[in-house]
Amino acid sequence: MNPQGLKGMFNKVMEFIPMHCGLIREVTSPLFSSGSEKVVGGYNFMVNAVWPEIVSSLESRVASIFASGNPDTFHQKYLISMEFVDKFERECGSQSSVKRLRAHPSYNTFMSKWSLPVYFQIRFQEIAGSVETALMNPFNTATGNNGFKLSVFDTIWNALQMCWKDQVYITPLAHRFWKLTLQIILRCTTWISEVSEKEINEKPTNTENQSLSSDGDKATDDKSPPVTMAQMIFLIGDVDKLYEKLPSMFTKCIQVKLSSICKDTSFLTESFEEARSKLIELQDSFCSFIVKQVCGLCSAHLKSANDIPRLYRRTNREVPSKSSNYVQNAMKPLQLFIQEHGDVLQSSRKQQLFADIFTHIVQEYHSVSSDLLTSVKKMEESLKRLKMMRKSDVGLPQSSQGLSDDDKIRLQLAIDVRKFGEQIVSLGVEKDQVKGYAELSELVESHVKKTSDELLTELKKIAKVREAEEYNS
């Protein structure tokens, strides 16, 4: 039967009661009595006569309304029927009459005809099945408009919403839809753990010959392809987005429906938050993995700082005034990372990720700089001893500016570190957010402080000499 036809039939039944049963109801019910007629006590015409006849007619003539094979049709017919039951109860006239109606065998027969467990099982297969299907290829690109990058999160969000849609949700099944909601969230958490176990715990961190682009990862012997850097970034971004969207869904949808049958929803809120919090438990491990990958590519260029002595020792080069190329090269992997994935992550997550990347790079930079300065110091002392032994000026040639080659090396390193600090700021990260940068800056600046003062004095002298030469010429 068409649901609208069912609604029309129930409307005719409700019209029939006052029109054709009004006199009998007045005689048997004090609430509907006009006062002129004597009420016959001990009999409830609506409960004992009208309702059983309605149920009997439904069972014999339109039994198809109870069929649950088509969940959408079943849902419509069930709601229409329950609306009719509510209207009929209001016609009973009193709470005691309603209680007797609900205790009547025909009422229980009518309610038991609705196969709610079967209906839920069909919905469960639809909803949970869609999630499991999506998990078979979880890193496919999302096609929905929910703001997710991966199809699996788009499907999970739709599944969660499906549980509480007005066209799906049925109040007597509230506990089952609530349980399914938590199961979907925890299923997502389990899958995230599996990805972490496979891609982080089992996968060796090797940055050689590895690209940050979405197609730069090499295939493995595993049946499933490895997760690319882009996919892992999408995973982090989608988990954060789902984590943020869930509270609004709970308060605006779930809590509204459950509050009608549960006055105190605090324990539901706690359960929901506990399941929700598990979603982001592994976010830090994913971010750490990405930080190591990016830093491995960036740090490889920092080793070029060891070439600075070769550029200045015994070459009579001018005093350094700009940063070395390796500083720019060290930033290229990070710039590529930002270009490809910067818009995926939330601002707070992105800033924290950048700060962690710079912190790891600074640690490597500090180690390289410390070793370099120690080596320069040892070489300088060795040459000084050699000059004293020879008692001559066969040491390192001095430039016209009066700085030794070792001083130039230290100054070049300091300029490079300053440039590195500028690049940190240019990416929206404050230098004080990067652990170890202050120590790195202090390390290199402490070795060139006197050199900088001397350089300023020498440059002033040179300027005066050149002015005099030009004047004389």
Tab-separated table of C-alpha atoms in Angstrom, residues 69-296:
chain	number	residue	atom	x	y	z
A	69	GLY	CA	11.794	-5.574	2.873
A	70	ASN	CA	11.882	-1.988	1.621
A	71	PRO	CA	13.333	0.021	4.530
A	72	ASP	CA	12.313	3.424	3.153
A	73	THR	CA	8.687	2.373	2.674
A	74	PHE	CA	8.656	0.547	5.996
A	75	HIS	CA	9.930	3.675	7.749
A	76	GLN	CA	7.210	5.849	6.213
A	77	LYS	CA	4.429	3.388	7.049
A	78	TYR	CA	5.700	2.936	10.581
A	79	LEU	CA	5.733	6.662	11.294
A	80	ILE	CA	2.275	7.123	9.792
A	81	SER	CA	0.957	4.237	11.880
A	82	MET	CA	2.516	5.563	15.072
A	83	GLU	CA	1.028	8.974	14.359
A	84	PHE	CA	-2.362	7.266	14.062
A	85	VAL	CA	-1.795	5.472	17.383
A	86	ASP	CA	-1.031	8.809	19.053
A	87	LYS	CA	-4.234	10.306	17.694
A	88	PHE	CA	-6.242	7.276	18.792
A	89	GLU	CA	-4.816	7.511	22.314
A	90	ARG	CA	-5.960	11.111	22.515
A	91	GLU	CA	-9.461	9.913	21.648
A	92	CYS	CA	-9.409	7.559	24.626
A	93	GLY	CA	-10.115	10.498	26.889
A	94	SER	CA	-8.042	9.714	29.992
A	95	GLN	CA	-4.651	8.433	31.106
A	96	SER	CA	-6.200	5.374	32.695
A	97	SER	CA	-7.909	4.551	29.407
A	98	VAL	CA	-4.599	4.945	27.558
A	99	LYS	CA	-2.917	2.599	30.021
A	100	ARG	CA	-5.635	0.008	29.471
A	101	LEU	CA	-5.191	0.414	25.710
A	102	ARG	CA	-1.438	-0.200	25.910
A	103	ALA	CA	-2.028	-3.243	28.090
A	104	HIS	CA	-4.598	-4.704	25.702
A	105	PRO	CA	-3.512	-7.871	23.837
A	106	SER	CA	-4.507	-6.400	20.481
A	107	TYR	CA	-2.273	-3.373	21.104
A	108	ASN	CA	0.719	-5.620	21.789
A	109	THR	CA	-0.172	-7.676	18.717
A	110	PHE	CA	-0.190	-4.547	16.575
A	111	MET	CA	3.167	-3.330	17.908
A	112	SER	CA	4.805	-6.730	17.505
A	113	LYS	CA	3.826	-6.796	13.846
A	114	TRP	CA	6.411	-4.099	13.152
A	115	SER	CA	9.687	-5.971	12.634
A	116	LEU	CA	11.951	-3.252	13.975
A	117	PRO	CA	14.975	-5.559	14.500
A	118	VAL	CA	14.747	-6.670	10.870
A	119	TYR	CA	14.487	-3.038	9.741
A	120	PHE	CA	17.567	-2.106	11.755
A	121	GLN	CA	19.516	-5.058	10.389
A	122	ILE	CA	18.818	-3.857	6.851
A	123	ARG	CA	19.903	-0.328	7.780
A	124	PHE	CA	22.974	-1.714	9.538
A	125	GLN	CA	24.023	-3.569	6.420
A	126	GLU	CA	23.543	-0.434	4.340
A	127	ILE	CA	25.396	1.907	6.685
A	128	ALA	CA	28.147	-0.337	8.031
A	129	GLY	CA	28.537	-1.997	4.641
A	130	SER	CA	29.250	1.341	2.971
A	131	VAL	CA	31.993	2.031	5.520
A	132	GLU	CA	33.625	-1.368	5.031
A	133	THR	CA	33.477	-0.965	1.248
A	134	ALA	CA	35.152	2.437	1.514
A	135	LEU	CA	37.894	0.945	3.698
A	136	MET	CA	38.833	-1.413	0.888
A	137	ASN	CA	40.190	1.593	-1.047
A	138	PRO	CA	40.434	4.221	1.671
A	139	PHE	CA	42.783	6.626	-0.084
A	140	ASN	CA	40.606	7.274	-3.104
A	141	THR	CA	39.843	10.939	-3.641
A	142	ALA	CA	36.607	12.107	-2.054
A	143	THR	CA	33.865	13.223	-4.429
A	144	GLY	CA	31.426	14.601	-1.844
A	145	ASN	CA	31.016	18.173	-0.675
A	146	ASN	CA	31.692	17.533	3.003
A	147	GLY	CA	35.174	19.049	2.884
A	148	PHE	CA	37.119	15.787	3.158
A	149	LYS	CA	39.984	14.824	0.866
A	150	LEU	CA	39.753	11.026	1.225
A	151	SER	CA	36.703	9.033	0.194
A	152	VAL	CA	36.732	6.949	3.367
A	153	PHE	CA	36.143	9.970	5.599
A	154	ASP	CA	33.444	11.242	3.282
A	155	THR	CA	31.725	7.852	3.580
A	156	ILE	CA	32.156	7.711	7.356
A	157	TRP	CA	30.640	11.166	7.770
A	158	ASN	CA	27.680	10.235	5.566
A	159	ALA	CA	27.225	6.992	7.516
A	160	LEU	CA	27.158	8.836	10.831
A	161	GLN	CA	24.597	11.279	9.507
A	162	MET	CA	22.532	8.458	8.031
A	163	CYS	CA	22.039	6.943	11.483
A	164	TRP	CA	20.152	10.034	12.636
A	165	LYS	CA	18.353	11.161	9.498
A	166	ASP	CA	14.631	11.653	9.951
A	167	GLN	CA	14.070	9.251	7.050
A	168	VAL	CA	16.053	6.485	8.794
A	169	TYR	CA	15.979	6.980	12.556
A	170	ILE	CA	13.198	5.356	14.600
A	171	THR	CA	12.910	6.203	18.292
A	172	PRO	CA	12.428	2.612	19.595
A	173	LEU	CA	15.745	1.772	17.909
A	174	ALA	CA	17.604	4.714	19.470
A	175	HIS	CA	19.926	2.464	21.479
A	176	ARG	CA	20.904	0.516	18.369
A	177	PHE	CA	21.582	3.576	16.247
A	178	TRP	CA	23.596	5.057	19.133
A	179	LYS	CA	25.683	1.898	19.349
A	180	LEU	CA	26.196	1.904	15.569
A	181	THR	CA	27.381	5.518	15.737
A	182	LEU	CA	30.067	4.648	18.275
A	183	GLN	CA	31.015	1.536	16.295
A	184	ILE	CA	31.575	3.598	13.138
A	185	ILE	CA	33.840	6.034	14.968
A	186	LEU	CA	35.808	3.221	16.588
A	187	ARG	CA	36.043	1.369	13.271
A	188	CYS	CA	37.643	4.469	11.816
A	189	THR	CA	40.046	4.568	14.758
A	190	THR	CA	40.981	0.918	14.213
A	191	TRP	CA	41.730	1.571	10.555
A	192	ILE	CA	43.894	4.570	11.454
A	193	SER	CA	45.843	2.333	13.846
A	194	GLU	CA	46.348	-0.210	11.075
A	195	VAL	CA	47.707	2.490	8.766
A	196	SER	CA	50.046	3.678	11.503
A	197	GLU	CA	51.279	0.162	12.178
A	198	LYS	CA	51.934	-0.539	8.525
A	199	GLU	CA	53.272	2.788	7.307
A	200	ILE	CA	55.138	4.071	10.356
A	201	ASN	CA	56.081	1.213	12.667
A	202	GLU	CA	56.987	-1.268	9.928
A	203	LYS	CA	58.135	1.095	7.194
A	204	PRO	CA	61.812	2.129	7.394
A	205	THR	CA	62.463	5.845	7.298
A	206	ASN	CA	64.599	6.301	4.209
A	207	THR	CA	64.714	9.700	2.603
A	208	GLU	CA	67.184	8.832	-0.129
A	209	ASN	CA	65.726	9.049	-3.622
A	210	GLN	CA	62.354	9.932	-2.117
A	211	SER	CA	60.155	12.752	-3.359
A	212	LEU	CA	57.599	14.806	-1.477
A	213	SER	CA	55.226	14.781	-4.421
A	214	SER	CA	52.102	12.670	-4.331
A	215	ASP	CA	53.506	10.098	-6.745
A	216	GLY	CA	57.041	9.992	-5.418
A	217	ASP	CA	56.877	6.904	-3.232
A	218	LYS	CA	58.142	3.624	-4.525
A	219	ALA	CA	56.155	0.431	-4.593
A	220	THR	CA	56.758	-2.248	-2.016
A	221	ASP	CA	56.269	-5.975	-1.987
A	222	ASP	CA	52.991	-5.517	-0.080
A	223	LYS	CA	49.811	-6.258	-1.964
A	224	SER	CA	48.464	-2.799	-1.241
A	225	PRO	CA	50.415	0.190	-2.543
A	226	PRO	CA	52.319	2.270	0.008
A	227	VAL	CA	50.730	5.415	1.372
A	228	THR	CA	52.164	8.488	-0.294
A	229	MET	CA	53.123	11.675	1.485
A	230	ALA	CA	50.071	13.433	0.022
A	231	GLN	CA	47.737	10.690	1.234
A	232	MET	CA	49.180	10.816	4.726
A	233	ILE	CA	48.708	14.576	4.803
A	234	PHE	CA	45.105	14.075	3.643
A	235	LEU	CA	44.657	11.542	6.429
A	236	ILE	CA	45.867	13.986	9.069
A	237	GLY	CA	43.725	16.795	7.693
A	238	ASP	CA	40.582	14.651	7.436
A	239	VAL	CA	40.972	13.280	10.957
A	240	ASP	CA	41.215	16.835	12.298
A	241	LYS	CA	38.162	17.869	10.264
A	242	LEU	CA	36.089	14.881	11.415
A	243	TYR	CA	37.177	15.511	15.002
A	244	GLU	CA	35.931	19.100	14.761
A	245	LYS	CA	32.644	18.283	13.007
A	246	LEU	CA	31.497	15.587	15.448
A	247	PRO	CA	30.547	17.841	18.425
A	248	SER	CA	28.182	19.898	16.303
A	249	MET	CA	26.561	16.735	14.998
A	250	PHE	CA	26.111	15.429	18.531
A	251	THR	CA	24.531	18.574	19.960
A	252	LYS	CA	22.358	19.507	16.985
A	253	CYS	CA	21.201	16.068	15.937
A	254	ILE	CA	21.945	13.145	18.245
A	255	GLN	CA	21.347	14.861	21.570
A	256	VAL	CA	18.108	16.424	20.349
A	257	LYS	CA	16.674	13.027	19.430
A	258	LEU	CA	17.931	11.170	22.491
A	259	SER	CA	16.829	13.852	24.962
A	260	SER	CA	13.205	12.923	24.221
A	261	ILE	CA	13.749	9.501	25.756
A	262	CYS	CA	16.649	10.267	28.119
A	263	LYS	CA	16.539	13.306	30.380
A	264	ASP	CA	20.162	13.077	31.504
A	265	THR	CA	22.449	12.825	28.473
A	266	SER	CA	25.695	13.550	30.313
A	267	PHE	CA	26.798	9.912	30.198
A	268	LEU	CA	26.106	9.872	26.453
A	269	THR	CA	28.264	12.951	26.032
A	270	GLU	CA	31.097	11.267	27.928
A	271	SER	CA	30.874	8.130	25.785
A	272	PHE	CA	30.814	10.168	22.593
A	273	GLU	CA	33.810	12.270	23.636
A	274	GLU	CA	35.750	9.159	24.613
A	275	ALA	CA	35.195	7.639	21.166
A	276	ARG	CA	35.937	10.969	19.499
A	277	SER	CA	39.198	11.475	21.395
A	278	LYS	CA	40.529	8.149	20.134
A	279	LEU	CA	40.454	9.519	16.590
A	280	ILE	CA	43.381	11.871	17.200
A	281	GLU	CA	45.520	9.639	19.414
A	282	LEU	CA	47.874	8.815	16.525
A	283	GLN	CA	47.978	12.264	14.938
A	284	ASP	CA	51.281	13.082	16.602
A	285	SER	CA	52.884	9.888	15.316
A	286	PHE	CA	51.779	10.658	11.750
A	287	CYS	CA	53.078	14.203	12.061
A	288	SER	CA	56.393	12.981	13.499
A	289	PHE	CA	56.794	10.616	10.568
A	290	ILE	CA	56.219	13.445	8.096
A	291	VAL	CA	58.605	15.704	10.016
A	292	LYS	CA	61.331	13.069	9.747
A	293	GLN	CA	60.723	12.639	6.029
A	294	VAL	CA	60.861	16.356	5.285
A	295	CYS	CA	63.780	16.988	7.613
A	296	GLY	CA	65.756	14.178	6.062
